[in-house]
Backbone as XML, in Angstrom:
<?xml version="1.0"?>
<chain id="A" units="angstrom">
  <residue number="1" name="MET">
    <atom name="N" x="5.844" y="-10.902" z="16.075"/>
    <atom name="CA" x="6.312" y="-10.155" z="14.925"/>
    <atom name="C" x="5.307" y="-10.178" z="13.784"/>
  </residue>
  <residue number="2" name="ALA">
    <atom name="N" x="4.383" y="-11.135" z="13.804"/>
    <atom name="CA" x="3.415" y="-11.244" z="12.730"/>
    <atom name="C" x="2.531" y="-10.008" z="12.655"/>
  </residue>
  <residue number="3" name="SER">
    <atom name="N" x="2.395" y="-9.299" z="13.755"/>
    <atom name="CA" x="1.540" y="-8.118" z="13.737"/>
    <atom name="C" x="2.204" y="-6.936" z="13.037"/>
  </residue>
  <residue number="4" name="LEU">
    <atom name="N" x="3.508" y="-6.985" z="12.885"/>
    <atom name="CA" x="4.196" y="-5.924" z="12.142"/>
    <atom name="C" x="3.817" y="-6.033" z="10.681"/>
  </residue>
  <residue number="5" name="ASN">
    <atom name="N" x="3.835" y="-4.931" z="10.003"/>
    <atom name="CA" x="3.618" y="-4.971" z="8.569"/>
    <atom name="C" x="4.566" y="-4.001" z="7.898"/>
  </residue>
  <residue number="6" name="VAL">
    <atom name="N" x="4.649" y="-4.124" z="6.608"/>
    <atom name="CA" x="5.618" y="-3.313" z="5.867"/>
    <atom name="C" x="5.309" y="-1.831" z="5.971"/>
  </residue>
  <residue number="7" name="TYR">
    <atom name="N" x="4.026" y="-1.478" z="5.965"/>
    <atom name="CA" x="3.710" y="-0.060" z="6.068"/>
    <atom name="C" x="4.230" y="0.511" z="7.378"/>
  </residue>
  <residue number="8" name="SER">
    <atom name="N" x="4.108" y="-0.252" z="8.447"/>
    <atom name="CA" x="4.651" y="0.209" z="9.726"/>
    <atom name="C" x="6.168" y="0.302" z="9.647"/>
  </residue>
  <residue number="9" name="ALA">
    <atom name="N" x="6.772" y="-0.709" z="9.029"/>
    <atom name="CA" x="8.229" y="-0.702" z="8.887"/>
    <atom name="C" x="8.669" y="0.483" z="8.043"/>
  </residue>
  <residue number="10" name="LEU">
    <atom name="N" x="7.917" y="0.779" z="6.986"/>
    <atom name="CA" x="8.258" y="1.919" z="6.144"/>
    <atom name="C" x="8.148" y="3.228" z="6.914"/>
  </residue>
  <residue number="11" name="VAL">
    <atom name="N" x="7.151" y="3.316" z="7.774"/>
    <atom name="CA" x="6.999" y="4.534" z="8.580"/>
    <atom name="C" x="8.226" y="4.738" z="9.441"/>
  </residue>
  <residue number="12" name="VAL">
    <atom name="N" x="8.673" y="3.689" z="10.103"/>
    <atom name="CA" x="9.869" y="3.778" z="10.935"/>
    <atom name="C" x="11.071" y="4.151" z="10.081"/>
  </residue>
  <residue number="13" name="LEU">
    <atom name="N" x="11.204" y="3.490" z="8.923"/>
    <atom name="CA" x="12.313" y="3.784" z="8.023"/>
    <atom name="C" x="12.255" y="5.241" z="7.567"/>
  </residue>
  <residue number="14" name="PHE">
    <atom name="N" x="11.071" y="5.708" z="7.206"/>
    <atom name="CA" x="10.920" y="7.082" z="6.734"/>
    <atom name="C" x="11.324" y="8.073" z="7.820"/>
  </residue>
  <residue number="15" name="LEU">
    <atom name="N" x="10.879" y="7.825" z="9.026"/>
    <atom name="CA" x="11.184" y="8.740" z="10.114"/>
    <atom name="C" x="12.669" y="8.734" z="10.445"/>
  </residue>
  <residue number="16" name="THR">
    <atom name="N" x="13.288" y="7.575" z="10.431"/>
    <atom name="CA" x="14.714" y="7.519" z="10.747"/>
    <atom name="C" x="15.562" y="8.091" z="9.625"/>
  </residue>
  <residue number="17" name="CYS">
    <atom name="N" x="15.042" y="8.113" z="8.425"/>
    <atom name="CA" x="15.782" y="8.694" z="7.300"/>
    <atom name="C" x="15.507" y="10.186" z="7.155"/>
  </residue>
  <residue number="18" name="GLY">
    <atom name="N" x="14.703" y="10.714" z="8.043"/>
    <atom name="CA" x="14.404" y="12.136" z="7.980"/>
    <atom name="C" x="13.407" y="12.475" z="6.892"/>
  </residue>
  <residue number="19" name="ALA">
    <atom name="N" x="12.631" y="11.508" z="6.480"/>
    <atom name="CA" x="11.668" y="11.748" z="5.404"/>
    <atom name="C" x="10.304" y="12.078" z="5.984"/>
  </residue>
  <residue number="20" name="ALA">
    <atom name="N" x="10.220" y="13.247" z="6.558"/>
    <atom name="CA" x="8.957" y="13.669" z="7.162"/>
    <atom name="C" x="8.172" y="14.525" z="6.181"/>
  </residue>
  <residue number="21" name="MET">
    <atom name="N" x="8.268" y="14.191" z="4.912"/>
    <atom name="CA" x="7.640" y="14.998" z="3.880"/>
    <atom name="C" x="6.208" y="14.551" z="3.578"/>
  </residue>
  <residue number="22" name="ALA">
    <atom name="N" x="5.761" y="13.489" z="4.206"/>
    <atom name="CA" x="4.394" y="13.028" z="3.939"/>
    <atom name="C" x="3.421" y="14.135" z="4.289"/>
  </residue>
  <residue number="23" name="THR">
    <atom name="N" x="2.442" y="14.293" z="3.459"/>
    <atom name="CA" x="1.477" y="15.353" z="3.730"/>
    <atom name="C" x="0.704" y="15.033" z="4.993"/>
  </residue>
  <residue number="24" name="LYS">
    <atom name="N" x="0.316" y="16.077" z="5.682"/>
    <atom name="CA" x="-0.467" y="15.887" z="6.901"/>
    <atom name="C" x="-1.803" y="15.232" z="6.574"/>
  </residue>
  <residue number="25" name="GLU">
    <atom name="N" x="-2.322" y="15.515" z="5.411"/>
    <atom name="CA" x="-3.601" y="14.925" z="5.011"/>
    <atom name="C" x="-3.500" y="13.401" z="4.928"/>
  </residue>
  <residue number="26" name="ASN">
    <atom name="N" x="-2.489" y="12.892" z="4.235"/>
    <atom name="CA" x="-2.312" y="11.437" z="4.145"/>
    <atom name="C" x="-2.037" y="10.840" z="5.510"/>
  </residue>
  <residue number="27" name="ASP">
    <atom name="N" x="-1.203" y="11.488" z="6.292"/>
    <atom name="CA" x="-0.915" y="10.992" z="7.638"/>
    <atom name="C" x="-2.182" y="10.923" z="8.478"/>
  </residue>
  <residue number="28" name="GLN">
    <atom name="N" x="-3.022" y="11.948" z="8.357"/>
    <atom name="CA" x="-4.253" y="11.981" z="9.141"/>
    <atom name="C" x="-5.216" y="10.878" z="8.694"/>
  </residue>
  <residue number="29" name="ILE">
    <atom name="N" x="-5.318" y="10.664" z="7.382"/>
    <atom name="CA" x="-6.163" y="9.588" z="6.861"/>
    <atom name="C" x="-5.683" y="8.248" z="7.395"/>
  </residue>
  <residue number="30" name="ILE">
    <atom name="N" x="-4.378" y="8.038" z="7.340"/>
    <atom name="CA" x="-3.786" y="6.772" z="7.791"/>
    <atom name="C" x="-4.039" y="6.570" z="9.278"/>
  </residue>
  <residue number="31" name="LYS">
    <atom name="N" x="-3.859" y="7.636" z="10.049"/>
    <atom name="CA" x="-4.074" y="7.547" z="11.498"/>
    <atom name="C" x="-5.549" y="7.333" z="11.828"/>
  </residue>
  <residue number="32" name="ASP">
    <atom name="N" x="-6.413" y="8.131" z="11.233"/>
    <atom name="CA" x="-7.842" y="8.065" z="11.533"/>
    <atom name="C" x="-8.452" y="6.710" z="11.180"/>
  </residue>
  <residue number="33" name="ASN">
    <atom name="N" x="-7.934" y="6.081" z="10.131"/>
    <atom name="CA" x="-8.492" y="4.811" z="9.665"/>
    <atom name="C" x="-7.705" y="3.592" z="10.141"/>
  </residue>
  <residue number="34" name="ASN">
    <atom name="N" x="-6.691" y="3.830" z="10.991"/>
    <atom name="CA" x="-5.891" y="2.728" z="11.530"/>
    <atom name="C" x="-5.342" y="1.860" z="10.394"/>
  </residue>
  <residue number="35" name="CYS">
    <atom name="N" x="-4.906" y="2.497" z="9.327"/>
    <atom name="CA" x="-4.514" y="1.801" z="8.100"/>
    <atom name="C" x="-3.312" y="0.868" z="8.271"/>
  </residue>
  <residue number="36" name="GLU">
    <atom name="N" x="-2.412" y="1.206" z="9.164"/>
    <atom name="CA" x="-1.157" y="0.473" z="9.241"/>
    <atom name="C" x="-1.265" y="-0.875" z="9.956"/>
  </residue>
  <residue number="37" name="THR">
    <atom name="N" x="-2.448" y="-1.218" z="10.432"/>
    <atom name="CA" x="-2.589" y="-2.488" z="11.157"/>
    <atom name="C" x="-3.567" y="-3.440" z="10.489"/>
  </residue>
  <residue number="38" name="LYS">
    <atom name="N" x="-4.066" y="-3.100" z="9.327"/>
    <atom name="CA" x="-5.133" y="-3.878" z="8.708"/>
    <atom name="C" x="-4.666" y="-5.015" z="7.799"/>
  </residue>
  <residue number="39" name="MET">
    <atom name="N" x="-3.388" y="-5.080" z="7.482"/>
    <atom name="CA" x="-2.866" y="-6.151" z="6.616"/>
    <atom name="C" x="-1.699" y="-6.828" z="7.304"/>
  </residue>
  <residue number="40" name="GLY">
    <atom name="N" x="-1.571" y="-8.125" z="7.053"/>
    <atom name="CA" x="-0.434" y="-8.860" z="7.572"/>
    <atom name="C" x="0.808" y="-8.600" z="6.733"/>
  </residue>
  <residue number="41" name="LEU">
    <atom name="N" x="1.965" y="-8.818" z="7.319"/>
    <atom name="CA" x="3.245" y="-8.553" z="6.656"/>
    <atom name="C" x="3.390" y="-9.250" z="5.304"/>
  </residue>
  <residue number="42" name="PRO">
    <atom name="N" x="3.103" y="-10.549" z="5.192"/>
    <atom name="CA" x="3.286" y="-11.191" z="3.886"/>
    <atom name="C" x="2.455" y="-10.534" z="2.778"/>
  </residue>
  <residue number="43" name="CYS">
    <atom name="N" x="1.229" y="-10.141" z="3.109"/>
    <atom name="CA" x="0.377" y="-9.519" z="2.098"/>
    <atom name="C" x="0.799" y="-8.085" z="1.801"/>
  </residue>
  <residue number="44" name="VAL">
    <atom name="N" x="1.296" y="-7.387" z="2.791"/>
    <atom name="CA" x="1.807" y="-6.038" z="2.544"/>
    <atom name="C" x="2.987" y="-6.119" z="1.579"/>
  </residue>
  <residue number="45" name="LEU">
    <atom name="N" x="3.858" y="-7.092" z="1.790"/>
    <atom name="CA" x="5.005" y="-7.271" z="0.895"/>
    <atom name="C" x="4.550" y="-7.575" z="-0.532"/>
  </residue>
  <residue number="46" name="GLU">
    <atom name="N" x="3.558" y="-8.447" z="-0.667"/>
    <atom name="CA" x="3.037" y="-8.764" z="-2.005"/>
    <atom name="C" x="2.450" y="-7.526" z="-2.670"/>
  </residue>
  <residue number="47" name="ALA">
    <atom name="N" x="1.641" y="-6.787" z="-1.936"/>
    <atom name="CA" x="1.016" y="-5.584" z="-2.500"/>
    <atom name="C" x="2.083" y="-4.560" z="-2.876"/>
  </residue>
  <residue number="48" name="PHE">
    <atom name="N" x="3.028" y="-4.342" z="-1.986"/>
    <atom name="CA" x="4.107" y="-3.386" z="-2.254"/>
    <atom name="C" x="4.877" y="-3.782" z="-3.511"/>
  </residue>
  <residue number="49" name="THR">
    <atom name="N" x="5.234" y="-5.063" z="-3.604"/>
    <atom name="CA" x="5.991" y="-5.547" z="-4.757"/>
    <atom name="C" x="5.195" y="-5.397" z="-6.042"/>
  </residue>
  <residue number="50" name="SER">
    <atom name="N" x="3.910" y="-5.681" z="-5.995"/>
    <atom name="CA" x="3.099" y="-5.583" z="-7.215"/>
    <atom name="C" x="2.929" y="-4.135" z="-7.673"/>
  </residue>
  <residue number="51" name="ILE">
    <atom name="N" x="3.023" y="-3.198" z="-6.758"/>
    <atom name="CA" x="2.840" y="-1.785" z="-7.113"/>
    <atom name="C" x="4.167" y="-1.084" z="-7.391"/>
  </residue>
  <residue number="52" name="PHE">
    <atom name="N" x="5.148" y="-1.280" z="-6.523"/>
    <atom name="CA" x="6.393" y="-0.516" z="-6.630"/>
    <atom name="C" x="7.509" y="-1.258" z="-7.357"/>
  </residue>
  <residue number="53" name="LYS">
    <atom name="N" x="7.322" y="-2.533" z="-7.587"/>
    <atom name="CA" x="8.320" y="-3.320" z="-8.317"/>
    <atom name="C" x="7.572" y="-4.121" z="-9.365"/>
  </residue>
  <residue number="54" name="THR">
    <atom name="N" x="7.956" y="-5.374" z="-9.553"/>
    <atom name="CA" x="7.257" y="-6.257" z="-10.479"/>
    <atom name="C" x="6.908" y="-7.520" z="-9.737"/>
  </residue>
  <residue number="55" name="GLY">
    <atom name="N" x="5.645" y="-7.829" z="-9.686"/>
    <atom name="CA" x="5.210" y="-9.020" z="-8.985"/>
    <atom name="C" x="3.715" y="-9.164" z="-9.064"/>
  </residue>
  <residue number="56" name="THR">
    <atom name="N" x="3.248" y="-10.250" z="-8.502"/>
    <atom name="CA" x="1.815" y="-10.496" z="-8.490"/>
    <atom name="C" x="1.332" y="-10.535" z="-7.053"/>
  </residue>
  <residue number="57" name="ILE">
    <atom name="N" x="0.037" y="-10.459" z="-6.905"/>
    <atom name="CA" x="-0.560" y="-10.501" z="-5.577"/>
    <atom name="C" x="-1.561" y="-11.656" z="-5.559"/>
  </residue>
  <residue number="58" name="SER">
    <atom name="N" x="-1.486" y="-12.469" z="-4.548"/>
    <atom name="CA" x="-2.340" y="-13.648" z="-4.439"/>
    <atom name="C" x="-3.779" y="-13.252" z="-4.119"/>
  </residue>
  <residue number="59" name="SER">
    <atom name="N" x="-4.688" y="-14.194" z="-4.327"/>
    <atom name="CA" x="-6.090" y="-13.907" z="-4.020"/>
    <atom name="C" x="-6.279" y="-13.663" z="-2.525"/>
  </residue>
  <residue number="60" name="LYS">
    <atom name="N" x="-5.525" y="-14.383" z="-1.684"/>
    <atom name="CA" x="-5.595" y="-14.162" z="-0.237"/>
    <atom name="C" x="-5.214" y="-12.715" z="0.090"/>
  </residue>
  <residue number="61" name="CYS">
    <atom name="N" x="-4.131" y="-12.261" z="-0.502"/>
    <atom name="CA" x="-3.665" y="-10.905" z="-0.228"/>
    <atom name="C" x="-4.551" y="-9.858" z="-0.891"/>
  </residue>
  <residue number="62" name="CYS">
    <atom name="N" x="-5.175" y="-10.212" z="-2.005"/>
    <atom name="CA" x="-6.162" y="-9.303" z="-2.596"/>
    <atom name="C" x="-7.305" y="-9.085" z="-1.607"/>
  </residue>
  <residue number="63" name="GLY">
    <atom name="N" x="-7.701" y="-10.155" z="-0.938"/>
    <atom name="CA" x="-8.755" y="-10.023" z="0.070"/>
    <atom name="C" x="-8.352" y="-9.076" z="1.182"/>
  </residue>
  <residue number="64" name="GLU">
    <atom name="N" x="-7.100" y="-9.189" z="1.625"/>
    <atom name="CA" x="-6.618" y="-8.271" z="2.673"/>
    <atom name="C" x="-6.522" y="-6.842" z="2.160"/>
  </residue>
  <residue number="65" name="LEU">
    <atom name="N" x="-6.087" y="-6.684" z="0.908"/>
    <atom name="CA" x="-5.968" y="-5.343" z="0.332"/>
    <atom name="C" x="-7.342" y="-4.686" z="0.224"/>
  </residue>
  <residue number="66" name="VAL">
    <atom name="N" x="-8.320" y="-5.427" z="-0.276"/>
    <atom name="CA" x="-9.678" y="-4.888" z="-0.387"/>
    <atom name="C" x="-10.229" y="-4.601" z="1.010"/>
  </residue>
  <residue number="67" name="GLY">
    <atom name="N" x="-9.905" y="-5.470" z="1.974"/>
    <atom name="CA" x="-10.320" y="-5.244" z="3.355"/>
    <atom name="C" x="-9.687" y="-3.992" z="3.950"/>
  </residue>
  <residue number="68" name="LEU">
    <atom name="N" x="-8.492" y="-3.658" z="3.496"/>
    <atom name="CA" x="-7.811" y="-2.438" z="3.928"/>
    <atom name="C" x="-8.648" y="-1.212" z="3.550"/>
  </residue>
  <residue number="69" name="GLY">
    <atom name="N" x="-9.232" y="-1.284" z="2.367"/>
    <atom name="CA" x="-10.056" y="-0.172" z="1.886"/>
    <atom name="C" x="-9.287" y="0.730" z="0.938"/>
  </residue>
  <residue number="70" name="LYS">
    <atom name="N" x="-10.011" y="1.287" z="0.006"/>
    <atom name="CA" x="-9.386" y="2.126" z="-1.021"/>
    <atom name="C" x="-8.787" y="3.402" z="-0.444"/>
  </residue>
  <residue number="71" name="VAL">
    <atom name="N" x="-9.446" y="3.975" z="0.548"/>
    <atom name="CA" x="-8.936" y="5.214" z="1.154"/>
    <atom name="C" x="-7.565" y="4.966" z="1.774"/>
  </residue>
  <residue number="72" name="CYS">
    <atom name="N" x="-7.443" y="3.894" z="2.556"/>
    <atom name="CA" x="-6.153" y="3.560" z="3.174"/>
    <atom name="C" x="-5.120" y="3.214" z="2.109"/>
  </residue>
  <residue number="73" name="HIS">
    <atom name="N" x="-5.521" y="2.398" z="1.152"/>
    <atom name="CA" x="-4.609" y="1.979" z="0.086"/>
    <atom name="C" x="-4.020" y="3.204" z="-0.625"/>
  </residue>
  <residue number="74" name="SER">
    <atom name="N" x="-4.880" y="4.114" z="-1.025"/>
    <atom name="CA" x="-4.418" y="5.309" z="-1.751"/>
    <atom name="C" x="-3.519" y="6.188" z="-0.884"/>
  </residue>
  <residue number="75" name="ALA">
    <atom name="N" x="-3.901" y="6.389" z="0.368"/>
    <atom name="CA" x="-3.106" y="7.244" z="1.259"/>
    <atom name="C" x="-1.721" y="6.641" z="1.503"/>
  </residue>
  <residue number="76" name="LEU">
    <atom name="N" x="-1.655" y="5.328" z="1.685"/>
    <atom name="CA" x="-0.364" y="4.681" z="1.930"/>
    <atom name="C" x="0.530" y="4.729" z="0.695"/>
  </residue>
  <residue number="77" name="VAL">
    <atom name="N" x="-0.046" y="4.531" z="-0.485"/>
    <atom name="CA" x="0.736" y="4.611" z="-1.724"/>
    <atom name="C" x="1.252" y="6.036" z="-1.917"/>
  </residue>
  <residue number="78" name="LYS">
    <atom name="N" x="0.390" y="7.028" z="-1.719"/>
    <atom name="CA" x="0.806" y="8.426" z="-1.885"/>
    <atom name="C" x="1.893" y="8.805" z="-0.885"/>
  </residue>
  <residue number="79" name="ARG">
    <atom name="N" x="1.745" y="8.366" z="0.355"/>
    <atom name="CA" x="2.776" y="8.689" z="1.349"/>
    <atom name="C" x="4.092" y="8.020" z="0.993"/>
  </residue>
  <residue number="80" name="THR">
    <atom name="N" x="4.044" y="6.796" z="0.514"/>
    <atom name="CA" x="5.275" y="6.108" z="0.110"/>
    <atom name="C" x="5.946" y="6.856" z="-1.033"/>
  </residue>
  <residue number="81" name="LEU">
    <atom name="N" x="5.175" y="7.336" z="-1.983"/>
    <atom name="CA" x="5.735" y="8.086" z="-3.114"/>
    <atom name="C" x="6.415" y="9.372" z="-2.682"/>
  </residue>
  <residue number="82" name="GLU">
    <atom name="N" x="6.008" y="9.930" z="-1.556"/>
    <atom name="CA" x="6.609" y="11.169" z="-1.065"/>
    <atom name="C" x="7.968" y="10.942" z="-0.426"/>
  </residue>
  <residue number="83" name="ASN">
    <atom name="N" x="8.302" y="9.694" z="-0.179"/>
    <atom name="CA" x="9.582" y="9.375" z="0.449"/>
    <atom name="C" x="10.721" y="9.546" z="-0.556"/>
  </residue>
  <residue number="84" name="PRO">
    <atom name="N" x="11.798" y="10.223" z="-0.172"/>
    <atom name="CA" x="12.942" y="10.405" z="-1.068"/>
    <atom name="C" x="13.544" y="9.088" z="-1.575"/>
  </residue>
  <residue number="85" name="LEU">
    <atom name="N" x="13.348" y="8.005" z="-0.842"/>
    <atom name="CA" x="13.865" y="6.715" z="-1.308"/>
    <atom name="C" x="13.235" y="6.294" z="-2.632"/>
  </residue>
  <residue number="86" name="PHE">
    <atom name="N" x="12.074" y="6.832" z="-2.939"/>
    <atom name="CA" x="11.355" y="6.453" z="-4.146"/>
    <atom name="C" x="11.303" y="7.587" z="-5.162"/>
  </residue>
  <residue number="87" name="LYS">
    <atom name="N" x="12.213" y="8.548" z="-5.039"/>
    <atom name="CA" x="12.190" y="9.735" z="-5.892"/>
    <atom name="C" x="12.439" y="9.423" z="-7.372"/>
  </residue>
  <residue number="88" name="ASP">
    <atom name="N" x="13.100" y="8.308" z="-7.659"/>
    <atom name="CA" x="13.394" y="7.977" z="-9.049"/>
    <atom name="C" x="12.245" y="7.256" z="-9.749"/>
  </residue>
  <residue number="89" name="LEU">
    <atom name="N" x="11.205" y="6.924" z="-9.009"/>
    <atom name="CA" x="10.061" y="6.253" z="-9.612"/>
    <atom name="C" x="9.109" y="7.281" z="-10.209"/>
  </residue>
  <residue number="90" name="SER">
    <atom name="N" x="8.428" y="6.886" z="-11.253"/>
    <atom name="CA" x="7.444" y="7.759" z="-11.882"/>
    <atom name="C" x="6.142" y="7.707" z="-11.086"/>
  </residue>
  <residue number="91" name="PRO">
    <atom name="N" x="5.763" y="8.815" z="-10.450"/>
    <atom name="CA" x="4.509" y="8.812" z="-9.689"/>
    <atom name="C" x="3.304" y="8.393" z="-10.526"/>
  </residue>
  <residue number="92" name="ALA">
    <atom name="N" x="3.241" y="8.858" z="-11.775"/>
    <atom name="CA" x="2.108" y="8.500" z="-12.631"/>
    <atom name="C" x="2.062" y="6.984" z="-12.865"/>
  </residue>
  <residue number="93" name="ARG">
    <atom name="N" x="3.222" y="6.395" z="-13.062"/>
    <atom name="CA" x="3.287" y="4.942" z="-13.297"/>
    <atom name="C" x="2.887" y="4.178" z="-12.035"/>
  </residue>
  <residue number="94" name="ILE">
    <atom name="N" x="3.369" y="4.634" z="-10.894"/>
    <atom name="CA" x="3.042" y="3.961" z="-9.630"/>
    <atom name="C" x="1.555" y="4.098" z="-9.315"/>
  </residue>
  <residue number="95" name="ILE">
    <atom name="N" x="1.004" y="5.278" z="-9.508"/>
    <atom name="CA" x="-0.427" y="5.468" z="-9.270"/>
    <atom name="C" x="-1.228" y="4.566" z="-10.208"/>
  </residue>
  <residue number="96" name="ALA">
    <atom name="N" x="-0.807" y="4.475" z="-11.472"/>
    <atom name="CA" x="-1.495" y="3.598" z="-12.431"/>
    <atom name="C" x="-1.417" y="2.135" z="-11.983"/>
  </residue>
  <residue number="97" name="LYS">
    <atom name="N" x="-0.235" y="1.714" z="-11.522"/>
    <atom name="CA" x="-0.094" y="0.328" z="-11.049"/>
    <atom name="C" x="-0.909" y="0.102" z="-9.783"/>
  </residue>
  <residue number="98" name="SER">
    <atom name="N" x="-0.989" y="1.111" z="-8.949"/>
    <atom name="CA" x="-1.777" y="1.021" z="-7.727"/>
    <atom name="C" x="-3.254" y="0.826" z="-8.059"/>
  </residue>
  <residue number="99" name="ILE">
    <atom name="N" x="-3.750" y="1.618" z="-8.986"/>
    <atom name="CA" x="-5.150" y="1.510" z="-9.415"/>
    <atom name="C" x="-5.399" y="0.166" z="-10.079"/>
  </residue>
  <residue number="100" name="GLN">
    <atom name="N" x="-4.461" y="-0.268" z="-10.918"/>
    <atom name="CA" x="-4.598" y="-1.560" z="-11.590"/>
    <atom name="C" x="-4.631" y="-2.704" z="-10.576"/>
  </residue>
  <residue number="101" name="THR">
    <atom name="N" x="-3.740" y="-2.665" z="-9.593"/>
    <atom name="CA" x="-3.711" y="-3.702" z="-8.559"/>
    <atom name="C" x="-5.022" y="-3.697" z="-7.782"/>
  </residue>
  <residue number="102" name="TRP">
    <atom name="N" x="-5.488" y="-2.511" z="-7.399"/>
    <atom name="CA" x="-6.754" y="-2.396" z="-6.666"/>
    <atom name="C" x="-7.907" y="-2.981" z="-7.487"/>
  </residue>
  <residue number="103" name="ASN">
    <atom name="N" x="-8.012" y="-2.557" z="-8.753"/>
    <atom name="CA" x="-9.112" y="-3.024" z="-9.601"/>
    <atom name="C" x="-9.050" y="-4.531" z="-9.839"/>
  </residue>
  <residue number="104" name="ASN">
    <atom name="N" x="-7.844" y="-5.054" z="-10.062"/>
    <atom name="CA" x="-7.689" y="-6.497" z="-10.255"/>
    <atom name="C" x="-8.125" y="-7.258" z="-9.003"/>
  </residue>
  <residue number="105" name="CYS">
    <atom name="N" x="-7.725" y="-6.764" z="-7.845"/>
    <atom name="CA" x="-8.096" y="-7.413" z="-6.587"/>
    <atom name="C" x="-9.597" y="-7.326" z="-6.353"/>
  </residue>
  <residue number="106" name="LEU">
    <atom name="N" x="-10.152" y="-6.177" z="-6.613"/>
    <atom name="CA" x="-11.592" y="-6.002" z="-6.431"/>
    <atom name="C" x="-12.361" y="-6.966" z="-7.331"/>
  </residue>
  <residue number="107" name="ALA">
    <atom name="N" x="-11.938" y="-7.092" z="-8.587"/>
    <atom name="CA" x="-12.596" y="-8.014" z="-9.521"/>
    <atom name="C" x="-12.437" y="-9.459" z="-9.056"/>
  </residue>
  <residue number="108" name="LEU">
    <atom name="N" x="-11.256" y="-9.791" z="-8.548"/>
    <atom name="CA" x="-11.001" y="-11.150" z="-8.079"/>
    <atom name="C" x="-11.859" y="-11.489" z="-6.870"/>
  </residue>
  <residue number="109" name="ILE">
    <atom name="N" x="-11.978" y="-10.548" z="-5.956"/>
    <atom name="CA" x="-12.757" y="-10.763" z="-4.740"/>
    <atom name="C" x="-14.254" y="-10.803" z="-5.063"/>
  </residue>
  <residue number="110" name="ASP">
    <atom name="N" x="-14.682" y="-9.977" z="-6.004"/>
    <atom name="CA" x="-16.104" y="-9.911" z="-6.354"/>
    <atom name="C" x="-16.564" y="-11.066" z="-7.251"/>
  </residue>
  <residue number="111" name="SER">
    <atom name="N" x="-15.615" y="-11.723" z="-7.927"/>
    <atom name="CA" x="-16.019" y="-12.792" z="-8.843"/>
    <atom name="C" x="-16.315" y="-14.076" z="-8.060"/>
  </residue>
  <residue number="112" name="PRO">
    <atom name="N" x="-17.299" y="-14.836" z="-8.511"/>
    <atom name="CA" x="-17.619" y="-16.093" z="-7.807"/>
    <atom name="C" x="-16.519" y="-17.123" z="-8.006"/>
  </residue>
  <residue number="113" name="SER">
    <atom name="N" x="-16.345" y="-17.967" z="-7.012"/>
    <atom name="CA" x="-15.345" y="-19.033" z="-7.107"/>
    <atom name="C" x="-15.797" y="-20.047" z="-8.146"/>
  </residue>
  <residue number="114" name="PRO">
    <atom name="N" x="-14.851" y="-20.610" z="-8.914"/>
    <atom name="CA" x="-15.228" y="-21.620" z="-9.895"/>
    <atom name="C" x="-15.731" y="-22.879" z="-9.200"/>
  </residue>
  <residue number="115" name="SER">
    <atom name="N" x="-16.686" y="-23.530" z="-9.793"/>
    <atom name="CA" x="-17.227" y="-24.767" z="-9.204"/>
    <atom name="C" x="-16.245" y="-25.893" z="-9.378"/>
  </residue>
  <residue number="116" name="ALA">
    <atom name="N" x="-16.223" y="-26.777" z="-8.401"/>
    <atom name="CA" x="-15.283" y="-27.898" z="-8.462"/>
    <atom name="C" x="-15.901" y="-29.049" z="-9.210"/>
  </residue>
</chain>
């Protein structure tokens, strides 16, 4: 079960809820880049919570998010926003939080570790 991740779970949820509104472009990006298998479930949950709710993302999960890549990250966030389950959220706010989370993670990963 560790190989499952939230993005995969969301895809199943979206399809079973009849939410096939994701653009073909985002779907193609996600498929072509194998985006749904690049992060572990715990880190997907942290990233999702930090973007779509209120929460923080650990440095370990920032590493996985940066490893996912910006193209995958953006496509997955955009596809999630297209789901009717998230219709009450402000797309501009979510995109801003997505960019903020990405930039914070990138800065964290790029910064040198403090000396002991």
